[in-house]
Amino acid sequence: MNWRIPLADVDFDGDEEEAVSAVLRSKWLTMGEVTQQFEKDFSKLTGIEHCMAVTNCTAGLHLAMVALGVGAGDEVIVPSLSFVATANAVRYTGAKVVFADIGGETDLTISSQSIERRITERTRAIIVMHYAGYACDMDAVIKIAREHGLYVVEDAAHALGGALNGKSLGSWGDIGCFSFFPNKNMTTAEGGMVTTNDDELAKKLGLLRSHGMTTLTWDRHQGHAWSYDVTELGYNYRIDEIRSALGITQLKKLARNNERRRELTEEYGRELEELTSSVLVPFRGHRGSSAHHIMPILLPEGSDRAVVMDKLKERGIQTSIHYPPIHLFSYYRRENDSANLKITEAIARRELTLPLYPGMSSEDVSYIVNCLAETLGSDQ
Ligand SMILES: *Cc1c(COP(=O)(O)O)cnc(C)c1O
């Protein structure tokens, strides 16, 4: 399909091509200086001390669970309104996923009251997800976690560049996980970063990322070591130098691109208010500073979302849904027959995600909002 306005778009130019070519010419393809530089740059941008590049965010979430000692018999509280990977990472360890509800129409992030109601003596950790790049109520989440002795992991796949009270999203909990999938705010194709300010956890995550081996190919190539021990059951969740080169280049564009996302989100907000007052725009005036990853709206109660999406498609506009709630997927229904997630279910039915990417123009925003207003007008 040739969209007039796709849902998302990557910002690549000659810089990415040159960075990748330089790695290919060097013939050192994985676990080397380029990845170390990417991690250093990421650390500088987020202010998080230990940043470890991994295969993807899902691998990072899995490593986070393993590093925190989560396993069979444990429960981890997770928002149902997220990408399925947030919950899958818990299941990989044999632990049980306990789904929490979201705040409401204006705040689609996890509800701290809902978290509190789901804590049992088996609860080990909470995973929060900064939906669309908007901060969860981290003061409340951290307070609950401290009171009950729970770990906090941030699925920050939407949130790179976002902050709350001047502190980067991803740096509030014990571990943060970022994604560089092509539709995220920056991309390395596949790729992710797992982060922590805790030295012990960093050591563990580093080992687990690379087979549990105490020295790496790079150290041996450098002549720093010639053998190794294996001290943990690790994985191969490493990134490679080609992707890290993309990451270094993309990081340089992040601030500018996030600023453009912010401007476009504001334009959307203003025009939606003017033309389609029946549409609700969540997160207006939300706490913290968002990474503006996506543009979610809530359609009026009772409107047929599939029809709206089809009509926008006819005009060349790609839209999406964030998300079908995880607890309603067949696999998770088998696990969780009694999840009481009324707000998530009611809001997920009305959610529609409009295109948002830095290369969009203000005319694109106007075109989309006009098409949406027409569609809703003829629908009602
Ligand atoms: C994209 C995404 C992931 C998974 O990221 P990958 O890098 O593709 O593994 C996890 N959680 C959320 C909320 C995401 O949006």
JSON list of C-alpha atoms in Angstrom, two decimals, residues 18 49 58 61 69-70 98 112 125 144 147 158-159 161 172 189 204 236 238-239 268 274 278-279 319 326 344 364 379:
[
{"chain": "A", "resi": 18, "resn": "GLU", "atom": "CA", "xyz": [28.30, 6.38, 5.95]},
{"chain": "A", "resi": 49, "resn": "GLU", "atom": "CA", "xyz": [25.03, 5.29, 34.50]},
{"chain": "A", "resi": 58, "resn": "THR", "atom": "CA", "xyz": [12.02, -7.57, 24.46]},
{"chain": "A", "resi": 61, "resn": "LEU", "atom": "CA", "xyz": [12.86, -6.86, 29.42]},
{"chain": "A", "resi": 69, "resn": "GLY", "atom": "CA", "xyz": [15.62, -13.04, 40.12]},
{"chain": "A", "resi": 70, "resn": "VAL", "atom": "CA", "xyz": [12.00, -13.24, 38.94]},
{"chain": "A", "resi": 98, "resn": "VAL", "atom": "CA", "xyz": [-0.94, -9.91, 36.83]},
{"chain": "A", "resi": 112, "resn": "SER", "atom": "CA", "xyz": [-1.19, 3.21, 40.91]},
{"chain": "A", "resi": 125, "resn": "ALA", "atom": "CA", "xyz": [8.06, -6.59, 40.58]},
{"chain": "A", "resi": 144, "resn": "ILE", "atom": "CA", "xyz": [4.18, 1.63, 46.52]},
{"chain": "A", "resi": 147, "resn": "GLU", "atom": "CA", "xyz": [6.37, 0.02, 50.90]},
{"chain": "A", "resi": 158, "resn": "HIS", "atom": "CA", "xyz": [8.02, 4.84, 23.81]},
{"chain": "A", "resi": 159, "resn": "ALA", "atom": "CA", "xyz": [9.87, 7.16, 26.11]},
{"chain": "A", "resi": 161, "resn": "GLY", "atom": "CA", "xyz": [14.09, 11.57, 25.53]},
{"chain": "A", "resi": 172, "resn": "TRP", "atom": "CA", "xyz": [13.25, 5.98, 37.86]},
{"chain": "A", "resi": 189, "resn": "ALA", "atom": "CA", "xyz": [16.44, -1.67, 12.71]},
{"chain": "A", "resi": 204, "resn": "LYS", "atom": "CA", "xyz": [24.54, -9.13, 36.15]},
{"chain": "A", "resi": 236, "resn": "ASN", "atom": "CA", "xyz": [23.15, -14.14, 23.40]},
{"chain": "A", "resi": 238, "resn": "ARG", "atom": "CA", "xyz": [23.99, -8.70, 22.03]},
{"chain": "A", "resi": 239, "resn": "ILE", "atom": "CA", "xyz": [23.67, -5.94, 19.47]},
{"chain": "A", "resi": 268, "resn": "TYR", "atom": "CA", "xyz": [-3.06, 18.10, 16.31]},
{"chain": "A", "resi": 274, "resn": "GLU", "atom": "CA", "xyz": [-11.58, 23.10, 16.67]},
{"chain": "A", "resi": 278, "resn": "SER", "atom": "CA", "xyz": [-16.34, 14.82, 19.99]},
{"chain": "A", "resi": 279, "resn": "VAL", "atom": "CA", "xyz": [-12.81, 13.39, 19.81]},
{"chain": "A", "resi": 319, "resn": "THR", "atom": "CA", "xyz": [-3.79, 4.61, 11.38]},
{"chain": "A", "resi": 326, "resn": "ILE", "atom": "CA", "xyz": [-2.92, -8.02, 26.30]},
{"chain": "A", "resi": 344, "resn": "THR", "atom": "CA", "xyz": [-8.61, -0.58, 29.86]},
{"chain": "A", "resi": 364, "resn": "ASP", "atom": "CA", "xyz": [-0.39, 16.80, 6.80]},
{"chain": "A", "resi": 379, "resn": "ASP", "atom": "CA", "xyz": [-20.67, 8.54, 10.64]}
]
